[in-house]
mmCIF file of C-alpha atoms in Angstrom:
data_model
loop_
_atom_site.group_PDB
_atom_site.id
_atom_site.type_symbol
_atom_site.label_atom_id
_atom_site.label_comp_id
_atom_site.label_asym_id
_atom_site.label_seq_id
_atom_site.Cartn_x
_atom_site.Cartn_y
_atom_site.Cartn_z
ATOM 1 C CA MET A 1 0.000 0.000 0.000
ATOM 2 C CA ASP A 2 2.819 2.377 0.835
ATOM 3 C CA PHE A 3 4.396 1.570 -2.540
ATOM 4 C CA LEU A 4 1.197 2.440 -4.432
ATOM 5 C CA GLU A 5 0.738 5.659 -2.497
ATOM 6 C CA THR A 6 4.244 6.667 -3.529
ATOM 7 C CA PHE A 7 4.190 5.358 -7.122
ATOM 8 C CA ILE A 8 0.824 6.727 -8.318
ATOM 9 C CA PRO A 9 1.679 10.411 -7.646
ATOM 10 C CA PHE A 10 5.023 9.791 -9.345
ATOM 11 C CA LEU A 11 3.252 8.491 -12.457
ATOM 12 C CA ARG A 12 0.898 11.458 -12.485
ATOM 13 C CA LYS A 13 3.799 13.907 -12.264
ATOM 14 C CA LYS A 14 5.656 12.070 -15.005
ATOM 15 C CA ARG A 15 2.615 12.117 -17.297
ATOM 16 C CA GLU A 16 2.040 15.810 -16.610
ATOM 17 C CA HIS A 17 5.685 16.488 -17.351
ATOM 18 C CA GLU A 18 5.400 14.594 -20.646
ATOM 19 C CA ARG A 19 2.269 16.548 -21.592
ATOM 20 C CA ARG A 20 3.981 19.866 -20.841
ATOM 21 C CA LYS A 21 6.990 18.748 -22.862
ATOM 22 C CA ARG A 22 4.785 17.843 -25.840
ATOM 23 C CA ARG A 23 2.938 21.175 -25.601
ATOM 24 C CA ILE A 24 6.220 23.076 -25.562
ATOM 25 C CA LEU A 25 7.545 21.107 -28.522
ATOM 26 C CA HIS A 26 4.280 21.734 -30.374
ATOM 27 C CA MET A 27 4.532 25.478 -29.720
ATOM 28 C CA VAL A 28 8.161 25.489 -30.854
ATOM 29 C CA TRP A 29 7.225 23.715 -34.081
ATOM 30 C CA VAL A 30 4.337 26.109 -34.737
ATOM 31 C CA ALA A 31 6.589 29.102 -34.056
ATOM 32 C CA ALA A 32 9.265 27.669 -36.354
ATOM 33 C CA ILE A 33 6.735 27.138 -39.151
ATOM 34 C CA VAL A 34 5.400 30.692 -38.754
ATOM 35 C CA VAL A 35 8.944 32.114 -38.869
ATOM 36 C CA VAL A 36 9.749 30.094 -41.991
ATOM 37 C CA LEU A 37 6.547 31.226 -43.698
ATOM 38 C CA LEU A 38 7.150 34.870 -42.799
ATOM 39 C CA CYS A 39 10.752 34.681 -43.994
ATOM 40 C CA GLY A 40 9.613 33.029 -47.210
ATOM 41 C CA ALA A 41 6.987 35.697 -47.769
ATOM 42 C CA ALA A 42 9.555 38.392 -47.101
ATOM 43 C CA VAL A 43 11.964 36.870 -49.615
ATOM 44 C CA VAL A 44 9.238 36.581 -52.263
ATOM 45 C CA ALA A 45 8.089 40.149 -51.615
ATOM 46 C CA TYR A 46 11.668 41.417 -51.826
ATOM 47 C CA LYS A 47 12.246 39.654 -55.136
ATOM 48 C CA MET A 48 8.951 40.983 -56.493
ATOM 49 C CA ARG A 49 9.300 44.546 -55.264
ATOM 50 C CA ASN A 50 10.947 45.934 -58.401
ATOM 51 C CA ARG A 51 9.228 43.595 -60.840
ATOM 52 C CA ILE A 52 7.156 46.300 -62.539
ATOM 53 C CA PRO A 53 5.170 45.247 -65.614
ATOM 54 C CA ASP A 54 6.823 46.211 -68.888
ATOM 55 C CA ASN A 55 5.508 49.042 -71.050
ATOM 56 C CA ILE A 56 3.625 50.734 -68.206
ATOM 57 C CA GLU A 57 3.558 54.488 -68.742
ATOM 58 C CA GLN A 58 2.715 55.967 -65.372
ATOM 59 C CA GLN A 59 0.813 59.246 -65.158
ATOM 60 C CA TRP A 60 1.309 61.455 -62.121
ATOM 61 C CA GLY A 61 -1.192 63.926 -60.678
ATOM 62 C CA VAL A 62 -2.165 65.666 -57.446
ATOM 63 C CA THR A 63 -5.201 66.269 -55.278
ATOM 64 C CA PHE A 64 -5.951 69.960 -54.787
ATOM 65 C CA SER A 65 -8.092 71.212 -51.905
ATOM 66 C CA LYS A 66 -9.011 74.892 -51.963
ATOM 67 C CA LYS A 67 -10.301 74.488 -48.414
ATOM 68 C CA TYR A 68 -7.003 73.078 -47.103
ATOM 69 C CA ALA A 69 -4.978 75.765 -48.885
ATOM 70 C CA GLU A 70 -7.008 78.413 -47.072
ATOM 71 C CA GLU A 71 -6.546 76.620 -43.731
ATOM 72 C CA LEU A 72 -2.779 76.958 -44.268
ATOM 73 C CA GLY A 73 -3.205 80.688 -44.875
ATOM 74 C CA LEU A 74 -2.284 80.421 -48.563
ATOM 75 C CA SER A 75 -3.695 82.137 -51.618
ATOM 76 C CA TRP A 76 -5.427 79.154 -53.160
ATOM 77 C CA GLN A 77 -5.473 80.741 -56.635
ATOM 78 C CA ASP A 78 -1.705 81.327 -56.578
ATOM 79 C CA LEU A 79 -1.109 77.786 -55.347
ATOM 80 C CA TYR A 80 -3.381 76.276 -57.974
ATOM 81 C CA ALA A 81 -1.711 78.259 -60.752
ATOM 82 C CA SER A 82 1.709 77.178 -59.464
ATOM 83 C CA ILE A 83 0.646 73.530 -59.545
ATOM 84 C CA LEU A 84 -0.289 73.935 -63.197
ATOM 85 C CA ASP A 85 2.551 76.214 -64.321
ATOM 86 C CA ASP A 86 5.514 75.560 -62.046
ATOM 87 C CA LEU A 87 5.038 71.851 -61.386
ATOM 88 C CA ARG A 88 3.290 71.358 -64.752
ATOM 89 C CA VAL A 89 0.747 68.948 -63.330
ATOM 90 C CA ARG A 90 -1.740 67.700 -65.899
ATOM 91 C CA LEU A 91 -3.899 65.401 -63.756
ATOM 92 C CA ILE A 92 -5.768 67.010 -60.859
ATOM 93 C CA ARG A 93 -8.342 65.621 -58.446
ATOM 94 C CA ILE A 94 -10.621 68.412 -57.189
ATOM 95 C CA PRO A 95 -13.327 67.990 -54.528
ATOM 96 C CA ALA A 96 -16.575 69.894 -55.153
ATOM 97 C CA TYR A 97 -17.246 70.374 -51.426
ATOM 98 C CA TRP A 98 -20.947 70.414 -50.642
ATOM 99 C CA ASP A 99 -20.682 73.178 -48.035
ATOM 100 C CA GLU A 100 -18.848 75.465 -50.491
ATOM 101 C CA THR A 101 -20.939 74.557 -53.524
ATOM 102 C CA GLU A 102 -24.341 74.937 -51.848
ATOM 103 C CA PRO A 103 -23.870 77.401 -48.964
ATOM 104 C CA ARG A 104 -27.667 77.942 -48.777
ATOM 105 C CA PRO A 105 -30.421 75.540 -49.843
ATOM 106 C CA LYS A 106 -30.664 75.479 -53.650
ATOM 107 C CA GLN A 107 -28.374 78.504 -53.895
ATOM 108 C CA TYR A 108 -25.166 77.399 -55.574
ATOM 109 C CA HIS A 109 -21.723 78.948 -55.738
ATOM 110 C CA PHE A 110 -19.775 77.764 -58.771
ATOM 111 C CA ALA A 111 -17.371 80.632 -59.388
ATOM 112 C CA ASP A 112 -14.367 78.911 -57.806
ATOM 113 C CA LEU A 113 -14.935 75.553 -59.509
ATOM 114 C CA ASP A 114 -15.591 77.318 -62.812
ATOM 115 C CA TRP A 115 -12.255 79.112 -62.518
ATOM 116 C CA MET A 116 -10.289 75.986 -61.585
ATOM 117 C CA LEU A 117 -11.735 73.988 -64.472
ATOM 118 C CA MET A 118 -11.186 76.854 -66.901
ATOM 119 C CA GLU A 119 -7.530 77.189 -65.869
ATOM 120 C CA ALA A 120 -7.019 73.434 -66.145
ATOM 121 C CA ASP A 121 -8.558 73.373 -69.606
ATOM 122 C CA ARG A 122 -6.403 76.275 -70.785
ATOM 123 C CA ARG A 123 -3.314 74.145 -70.085
ATOM 124 C CA GLY A 124 -4.664 70.843 -71.318
ATOM 125 C CA ALA A 125 -4.973 69.380 -67.815
ATOM 126 C CA LYS A 126 -7.621 66.790 -66.983
ATOM 127 C CA VAL A 127 -9.691 66.838 -63.799
ATOM 128 C CA LEU A 128 -11.124 64.056 -61.671
ATOM 129 C CA LEU A 129 -14.058 65.906 -60.100
ATOM 130 C CA ALA A 130 -15.201 64.496 -56.766
ATOM 131 C CA VAL A 131 -18.793 64.880 -55.575
ATOM 132 C CA GLY A 132 -20.597 63.648 -52.485
ATOM 133 C CA ARG A 133 -20.943 64.208 -48.788
ATOM 134 C CA ARG A 134 -17.631 62.590 -47.870
ATOM 135 C CA LEU A 135 -14.708 64.109 -49.776
ATOM 136 C CA PRO A 136 -10.927 64.475 -49.257
ATOM 137 C CA ARG A 137 -9.566 66.382 -46.229
ATOM 138 C CA TRP A 138 -10.719 66.582 -42.644
ATOM 139 C CA PRO A 139 -13.397 66.288 -41.316
ATOM 140 C CA GLU A 140 -14.109 64.045 -44.343
ATOM 141 C CA CYS A 141 -17.831 64.898 -44.431
ATOM 142 C CA HIS A 142 -18.356 68.508 -45.512
ATOM 143 C CA ASP A 143 -22.024 69.139 -44.751
ATOM 144 C CA PRO A 144 -23.444 72.631 -45.336
ATOM 145 C CA LEU A 145 -24.126 74.511 -42.136
ATOM 146 C CA TRP A 146 -27.836 74.797 -42.967
ATOM 147 C CA LEU A 147 -28.108 71.013 -43.213
ATOM 148 C CA LYS A 148 -26.294 70.503 -39.911
ATOM 149 C CA ARG A 149 -28.691 72.917 -38.183
ATOM 150 C CA ALA A 150 -31.730 71.243 -39.722
ATOM 151 C CA ASP A 151 -30.505 67.825 -38.585
ATOM 152 C CA GLN A 152 -29.912 69.185 -35.084
ATOM 153 C CA ARG A 153 -33.413 70.639 -34.878
ATOM 154 C CA ARG A 154 -34.976 67.425 -36.105
ATOM 155 C CA ALA A 155 -33.117 65.605 -33.333
ATOM 156 C CA ASP A 156 -34.045 68.252 -30.762
ATOM 157 C CA PRO A 157 -37.034 70.512 -31.679
ATOM 158 C CA SER A 158 -36.264 72.790 -28.722
ATOM 159 C CA ILE A 159 -33.173 74.124 -30.526
ATOM 160 C CA SER A 160 -33.754 77.610 -31.917
ATOM 161 C CA SER A 161 -33.436 78.120 -35.663
ATOM 162 C CA GLY A 162 -31.190 81.129 -35.065
ATOM 163 C CA GLN A 163 -29.862 82.345 -38.414
ATOM 164 C CA ALA A 164 -30.631 79.153 -40.317
ATOM 165 C CA PRO A 165 -32.028 79.736 -43.825
ATOM 166 C CA VAL A 166 -35.769 79.634 -44.335
ATOM 167 C CA ASN A 167 -37.121 76.190 -45.316
ATOM 168 C CA ALA A 168 -33.909 74.385 -44.314
ATOM 169 C CA ASP A 169 -35.967 72.197 -41.979
ATOM 170 C CA ASN A 170 -37.958 70.881 -44.907
ATOM 171 C CA PHE A 171 -34.936 69.188 -46.464
ATOM 172 C CA ASP A 172 -34.338 65.502 -46.230
ATOM 173 C CA SER A 173 -30.568 65.092 -46.086
ATOM 174 C CA GLN A 174 -30.476 62.276 -48.645
ATOM 175 C CA GLU A 175 -32.691 64.135 -51.114
ATOM 176 C CA ALA A 176 -30.597 67.263 -50.623
ATOM 177 C CA LEU A 177 -27.398 65.297 -51.229
ATOM 178 C CA LEU A 178 -28.710 63.793 -54.458
ATOM 179 C CA MET A 179 -29.923 67.188 -55.657
ATOM 180 C CA TYR A 180 -26.494 68.757 -55.046
ATOM 181 C CA ILE A 181 -24.777 65.905 -56.924
ATOM 182 C CA ARG A 182 -27.224 66.205 -59.821
ATOM 183 C CA THR A 183 -26.661 69.960 -60.042
ATOM 184 C CA VAL A 184 -22.862 69.651 -60.110
ATOM 185 C CA VAL A 185 -22.814 66.836 -62.666
ATOM 186 C CA GLU A 186 -25.304 68.572 -64.951
ATOM 187 C CA ARG A 187 -23.238 71.753 -64.864
ATOM 188 C CA TYR A 188 -19.881 70.153 -65.678
ATOM 189 C CA ARG A 189 -20.674 66.967 -67.629
ATOM 190 C CA LYS A 190 -19.795 68.639 -70.937
ATOM 191 C CA HIS A 191 -16.781 70.543 -69.632
ATOM 192 C CA PRO A 192 -13.688 69.548 -71.650
ATOM 193 C CA ALA A 193 -11.457 69.416 -68.555
ATOM 194 C CA VAL A 194 -13.589 66.885 -66.652
ATOM 195 C CA ALA A 195 -12.343 63.370 -67.436
ATOM 196 C CA ALA A 196 -14.088 61.323 -64.732
ATOM 197 C CA TRP A 197 -16.273 61.532 -61.634
ATOM 198 C CA GLN A 198 -15.378 60.410 -58.149
ATOM 199 C CA VAL A 199 -18.435 59.587 -56.045
ATOM 200 C CA GLU A 200 -17.724 60.031 -52.324
ATOM 201 C CA ASN A 201 -14.289 59.398 -50.777
ATOM 202 C CA GLU A 202 -13.642 56.068 -49.049
ATOM 203 C CA PRO A 203 -17.403 55.795 -48.397
ATOM 204 C CA LEU A 204 -17.226 52.470 -46.529
ATOM 205 C CA LEU A 205 -14.401 53.491 -44.179
ATOM 206 C CA SER A 206 -16.127 53.973 -40.834
ATOM 207 C CA VAL A 207 -13.042 54.268 -38.595
ATOM 208 C CA PHE A 208 -11.994 57.732 -39.740
ATOM 209 C CA GLY A 209 -13.734 61.071 -40.106
ATOM 210 C CA ILE A 210 -16.738 62.854 -38.613
ATOM 211 C CA CYS A 211 -19.452 61.243 -40.709
ATOM 212 C CA PRO A 212 -22.704 59.288 -40.506
ATOM 213 C CA PRO A 213 -22.366 55.490 -40.677
ATOM 214 C CA PRO A 214 -21.730 54.102 -44.176
ATOM 215 C CA ASP A 215 -24.919 53.716 -46.213
ATOM 216 C CA LYS A 216 -24.446 51.303 -49.130
ATOM 217 C CA ALA A 217 -27.970 51.791 -50.464
ATOM 218 C CA LEU A 218 -27.483 55.565 -50.630
ATOM 219 C CA LEU A 219 -24.067 55.123 -52.239
ATOM 220 C CA ASP A 220 -25.655 52.961 -54.935
ATOM 221 C CA GLU A 221 -28.245 55.698 -55.549
ATOM 222 C CA GLU A 222 -25.473 58.264 -55.987
ATOM 223 C CA ILE A 223 -23.580 56.059 -58.439
ATOM 224 C CA THR A 224 -26.726 55.325 -60.435
ATOM 225 C CA LEU A 225 -27.549 59.027 -60.562
ATOM 226 C CA VAL A 226 -24.136 60.050 -61.868
ATOM 227 C CA LYS A 227 -24.105 57.286 -64.475
ATOM 228 C CA SER A 228 -27.575 58.306 -65.650
ATOM 229 C CA LEU A 229 -26.346 61.853 -66.250
ATOM 230 C CA ASP A 230 -22.971 61.223 -67.895
ATOM 231 C CA GLU A 231 -21.053 58.412 -69.555
ATOM 232 C CA LYS A 232 -17.678 59.343 -68.086
ATOM 233 C CA PRO A 233 -16.093 56.754 -65.771
ATOM 234 C CA VAL A 234 -17.149 56.657 -62.118
ATOM 235 C CA ILE A 235 -14.289 56.218 -59.676
ATOM 236 C CA LEU A 236 -14.820 54.929 -56.138
ATOM 237 C CA THR A 237 -12.023 55.107 -53.585
ATOM 238 C CA ASP A 238 -11.004 52.732 -50.833
ATOM 239 C CA SER A 239 -8.327 52.449 -48.177
ATOM 240 C CA GLY A 240 -5.246 50.798 -49.607
ATOM 241 C CA GLU A 241 -4.323 49.245 -46.263
ATOM 242 C CA LEU A 242 -7.575 48.766 -44.321
ATOM 243 C CA SER A 243 -9.801 47.183 -46.964
ATOM 244 C CA ASP A 244 -9.883 44.174 -49.287
ATOM 245 C CA TRP A 245 -11.290 46.434 -52.086
ATOM 246 C CA ILE A 246 -13.974 43.891 -53.003
ATOM 247 C CA GLU A 247 -17.210 45.747 -52.236
ATOM 248 C CA LEU A 248 -16.299 48.984 -53.970
ATOM 249 C CA SER A 249 -14.580 47.385 -56.947
ATOM 250 C CA THR A 250 -17.864 45.659 -57.814
ATOM 251 C CA ARG A 251 -19.589 49.064 -57.949
ATOM 252 C CA ALA A 252 -16.991 51.191 -59.760
ATOM 253 C CA ASP A 253 -15.711 51.625 -63.297
ATOM 254 C CA ILE A 254 -12.301 52.463 -61.830
ATOM 255 C CA LEU A 255 -11.141 51.809 -58.267
ATOM 256 C CA GLY A 256 -8.926 54.407 -56.592
ATOM 257 C CA VAL A 257 -6.943 53.431 -53.509
ATOM 258 C CA SER A 258 -4.892 55.316 -50.954
ATOM 259 C CA LEU A 259 -1.260 54.575 -50.159
ATOM 260 C CA TYR A 260 -0.080 55.560 -46.687
ATOM 261 C CA ARG A 261 3.215 54.472 -45.172
ATOM 262 C CA VAL A 262 3.478 56.444 -41.900
ATOM 263 C CA VAL A 263 0.322 57.254 -39.946
ATOM 264 C CA TRP A 264 -0.407 58.520 -36.465
ATOM 265 C CA ASN A 265 -2.636 56.705 -33.980
ATOM 266 C CA GLN A 266 -3.680 57.928 -30.530
ATOM 267 C CA TYR A 267 -2.772 54.551 -29.035
ATOM 268 C CA LEU A 268 0.353 53.641 -31.006
ATOM 269 C CA GLY A 269 1.712 57.059 -31.954
ATOM 270 C CA TYR A 270 3.500 56.961 -35.317
ATOM 271 C CA PHE A 271 3.031 53.670 -37.131
ATOM 272 C CA HIS A 272 4.820 52.450 -40.264
ATOM 273 C CA TRP A 273 2.965 50.076 -42.591
ATOM 274 C CA PRO A 274 5.378 47.165 -43.310
ATOM 275 C CA LEU A 275 3.997 46.377 -46.773
ATOM 276 C CA PRO A 276 5.957 45.869 -50.004
ATOM 277 C CA ALA A 277 4.900 47.830 -53.092
ATOM 278 C CA SER A 278 3.924 44.541 -54.700
ATOM 279 C CA TYR A 279 1.102 44.263 -52.136
ATOM 280 C CA TYR A 280 -0.835 46.969 -53.978
ATOM 281 C CA ARG A 281 0.007 45.585 -57.411
ATOM 282 C CA LYS A 282 -1.133 42.060 -56.535
ATOM 283 C CA LYS A 283 -4.353 43.314 -54.934
ATOM 284 C CA ALA A 284 -4.972 45.374 -58.070
ATOM 285 C CA GLU A 285 -4.463 42.319 -60.283
ATOM 286 C CA LEU A 286 -6.961 40.362 -58.177
ATOM 287 C CA SER A 287 -9.470 43.232 -58.523
ATOM 288 C CA LEU A 288 -9.320 43.499 -62.311
ATOM 289 C CA GLY A 289 -11.961 40.826 -62.779
ATOM 290 C CA ARG A 290 -14.435 43.154 -61.056
ATOM 291 C CA VAL A 291 -13.281 46.599 -62.207
ATOM 292 C CA LYS A 292 -11.759 48.065 -65.376
ATOM 293 C CA ASP A 293 -8.719 49.586 -63.703
ATOM 294 C CA VAL A 294 -7.123 50.347 -60.333
ATOM 295 C CA VAL A 295 -5.301 53.631 -59.734
ATOM 296 C CA ILE A 296 -3.756 55.314 -56.692
ATOM 297 C CA THR A 297 -5.773 58.404 -55.838
ATOM 298 C CA GLU A 298 -3.877 59.359 -52.679
ATOM 299 C CA VAL A 299 -0.147 58.834 -52.090
ATOM 300 C CA GLN A 300 0.875 60.283 -48.736
ATOM 301 C CA LEU A 301 3.514 62.964 -49.292
ATOM 302 C CA GLU A 302 2.957 65.018 -46.161
ATOM 303 C CA PRO A 303 3.172 64.239 -42.426
ATOM 304 C CA TRP A 304 0.213 62.785 -40.571
ATOM 305 C CA ALA A 305 0.023 64.273 -37.096
ATOM 306 C CA GLY A 306 -2.363 63.974 -34.185
ATOM 307 C CA GLU A 307 -3.535 67.579 -34.606
ATOM 308 C CA PRO A 308 -3.955 70.106 -37.439
ATOM 309 C CA ILE A 309 -0.623 70.456 -39.194
ATOM 310 C CA ILE A 310 -0.557 74.220 -38.734
ATOM 311 C CA GLY A 311 -0.161 73.638 -34.976
ATOM 312 C CA VAL A 312 2.694 71.132 -35.260
ATOM 313 C CA PRO A 313 6.238 72.538 -34.996
ATOM 314 C CA ILE A 314 8.006 72.482 -38.350
ATOM 315 C CA SER A 315 10.874 70.579 -36.739
ATOM 316 C CA GLU A 316 8.430 67.790 -35.876
ATOM 317 C CA GLN A 317 6.950 67.843 -39.375
ATOM 318 C CA ARG A 318 10.383 67.531 -40.965
ATOM 319 C CA ARG A 319 11.398 64.800 -38.536
ATOM 320 C CA THR A 320 8.380 62.604 -39.273
ATOM 321 C CA PHE A 321 8.373 63.306 -43.023
ATOM 322 C CA ASP A 322 11.872 64.216 -44.146
ATOM 323 C CA GLN A 323 13.308 64.415 -47.652
ATOM 324 C CA GLU A 324 14.431 60.798 -47.608
ATOM 325 C CA ARG A 325 10.919 59.614 -46.812
ATOM 326 C CA PHE A 326 9.531 61.939 -49.483
ATOM 327 C CA HIS A 327 11.822 60.434 -52.131
ATOM 328 C CA ASP A 328 11.344 56.857 -50.899
ATOM 329 C CA THR A 329 7.558 57.187 -51.016
ATOM 330 C CA ILE A 330 7.611 58.376 -54.617
ATOM 331 C CA GLU A 331 9.853 55.475 -55.594
ATOM 332 C CA TYR A 332 7.622 53.090 -53.630
ATOM 333 C CA ALA A 333 4.544 54.403 -55.473
ATOM 334 C CA ARG A 334 6.346 53.921 -58.779
ATOM 335 C CA GLU A 335 7.145 50.315 -57.837
ATOM 336 C CA THR A 336 3.442 49.492 -57.474
ATOM 337 C CA GLY A 337 3.293 49.570 -61.263
ATOM 338 C CA LEU A 338 -0.171 51.147 -61.239
ATOM 339 C CA ARG A 339 -0.649 53.405 -64.232
ATOM 340 C CA GLN A 340 -2.128 56.526 -62.614
ATOM 341 C CA ILE A 341 -0.905 58.025 -59.348
ATOM 342 C CA TYR A 342 -2.244 61.136 -57.583
ATOM 343 C CA LEU A 343 0.090 62.623 -54.967
ATOM 344 C CA TRP A 344 -1.284 64.010 -51.694
ATOM 345 C CA GLY A 345 0.215 67.064 -50.052
ATOM 346 C CA ALA A 346 0.701 69.776 -52.716
ATOM 347 C CA GLU A 347 -0.709 72.405 -50.356
ATOM 348 C CA TRP A 348 1.819 71.392 -47.693
ATOM 349 C CA TRP A 349 4.783 71.446 -50.100
ATOM 350 C CA TYR A 350 3.832 74.981 -51.118
ATOM 351 C CA TRP A 351 3.343 76.066 -47.503
ATOM 352 C CA MET A 352 6.719 74.598 -46.502
ATOM 353 C CA LYS A 353 8.270 76.502 -49.395
ATOM 354 C CA SER A 354 6.755 79.711 -48.029
ATOM 355 C CA GLU A 355 8.248 78.849 -44.622
ATOM 356 C CA GLY A 356 11.746 78.520 -46.069
ATOM 357 C CA TYR A 357 11.842 74.792 -46.879
ATOM 358 C CA PRO A 358 11.464 74.524 -50.667
ATOM 359 C CA GLU A 359 12.934 71.040 -51.028
ATOM 360 C CA TYR A 360 9.551 69.260 -51.028
ATOM 361 C CA TRP A 361 8.163 71.501 -53.753
ATOM 362 C CA GLU A 362 11.380 71.148 -55.742
ATOM 363 C CA GLY A 363 11.228 67.369 -55.364
ATOM 364 C CA ALA A 364 7.678 67.310 -56.706
ATOM 365 C CA ARG A 365 8.694 69.545 -59.601
ATOM 366 C CA ARG A 366 11.254 66.968 -60.618
ATOM 367 C CA VAL A 367 8.615 64.229 -60.694
ATOM 368 C CA PHE A 368 6.267 66.162 -62.970
ATOM 369 C CA ARG A 369 8.774 67.956 -65.169
ATOM 370 C CA GLU A 370 11.079 65.025 -65.804
ATOM 371 C CA LYS A 371 8.204 62.514 -65.849
ATOM 372 C CA SER A 372 10.292 60.204 -63.682
ATOM 373 C CA PRO A 373 10.732 59.692 -59.929
ATOM 374 C CA PHE A 374 14.009 59.985 -58.089
#
């Protein structure tokens, strides 16, 4: 009996030890397999990174935001003219912000858009004109003030109308949105500078911006409306890093994607996306069964900070987005092999030039004038 009392616990301990040993060995094998797979993927990605398809003539453009230029204290007309004449840009993405286009219900302001399109046409430049509630630059959704007030009063009838325009309360936001889109498209559909329409900007991205939740049914209505008014291609945009591109590529003629390499997060601080350029090219190839083409509509060429850039010390801006990163990002975008690439940050390059740091503007000039990256 004494022998059994001693031997049975010994067997239990031995079996437990063997189980722990097997678990550890299993974990080691799994870890080894993961490491091998990651190393293999890294080697394949490295070998593929410069394998750009032959005979691809890449076209380079910029996004221009009148609103952002004004936030930086710049003369937006001078900046826009410099983009066309000094940089010699011939592809421009321009947002037709709802709050600027329709400052009062059914009262439209087109003078600024008219001028930008006229100046583009005079130089033979082509414009991707973006319409919708959600368009490039913070806060992403650019609702007219009268619509915001009407929505607030519908939510809380006790709120005074104040200086809100007469009849603003009678507007349904979706009907108003569709009417604004219709008005813009009808005005510019025959303009020789307008080459394509962008409907909304990253409309299914819910993690960024001050916007209502994504509404796929409304998005489909907007797309159908634009296509009913004009035969030009409809471009939809998606996050290059945070999306699989599937849903929007099934709705678009052309899919536009963003390309960001260094972003700021309130939890992680600055974060670098560890993706090879071939990641975008391969995703584009997989998308071509659903969409006619994939282009890059937003290549990050300015710092991303946790506050408005105007309040960030220039030393911090230059540290987080220096000349080396500027050049590397352009080369990285080139290595994607995608045929059309819109750079993001022209307003910032011009502002930095005005602050005594012209190297970003000069670097961009080289891209557009020599038609080749660094």
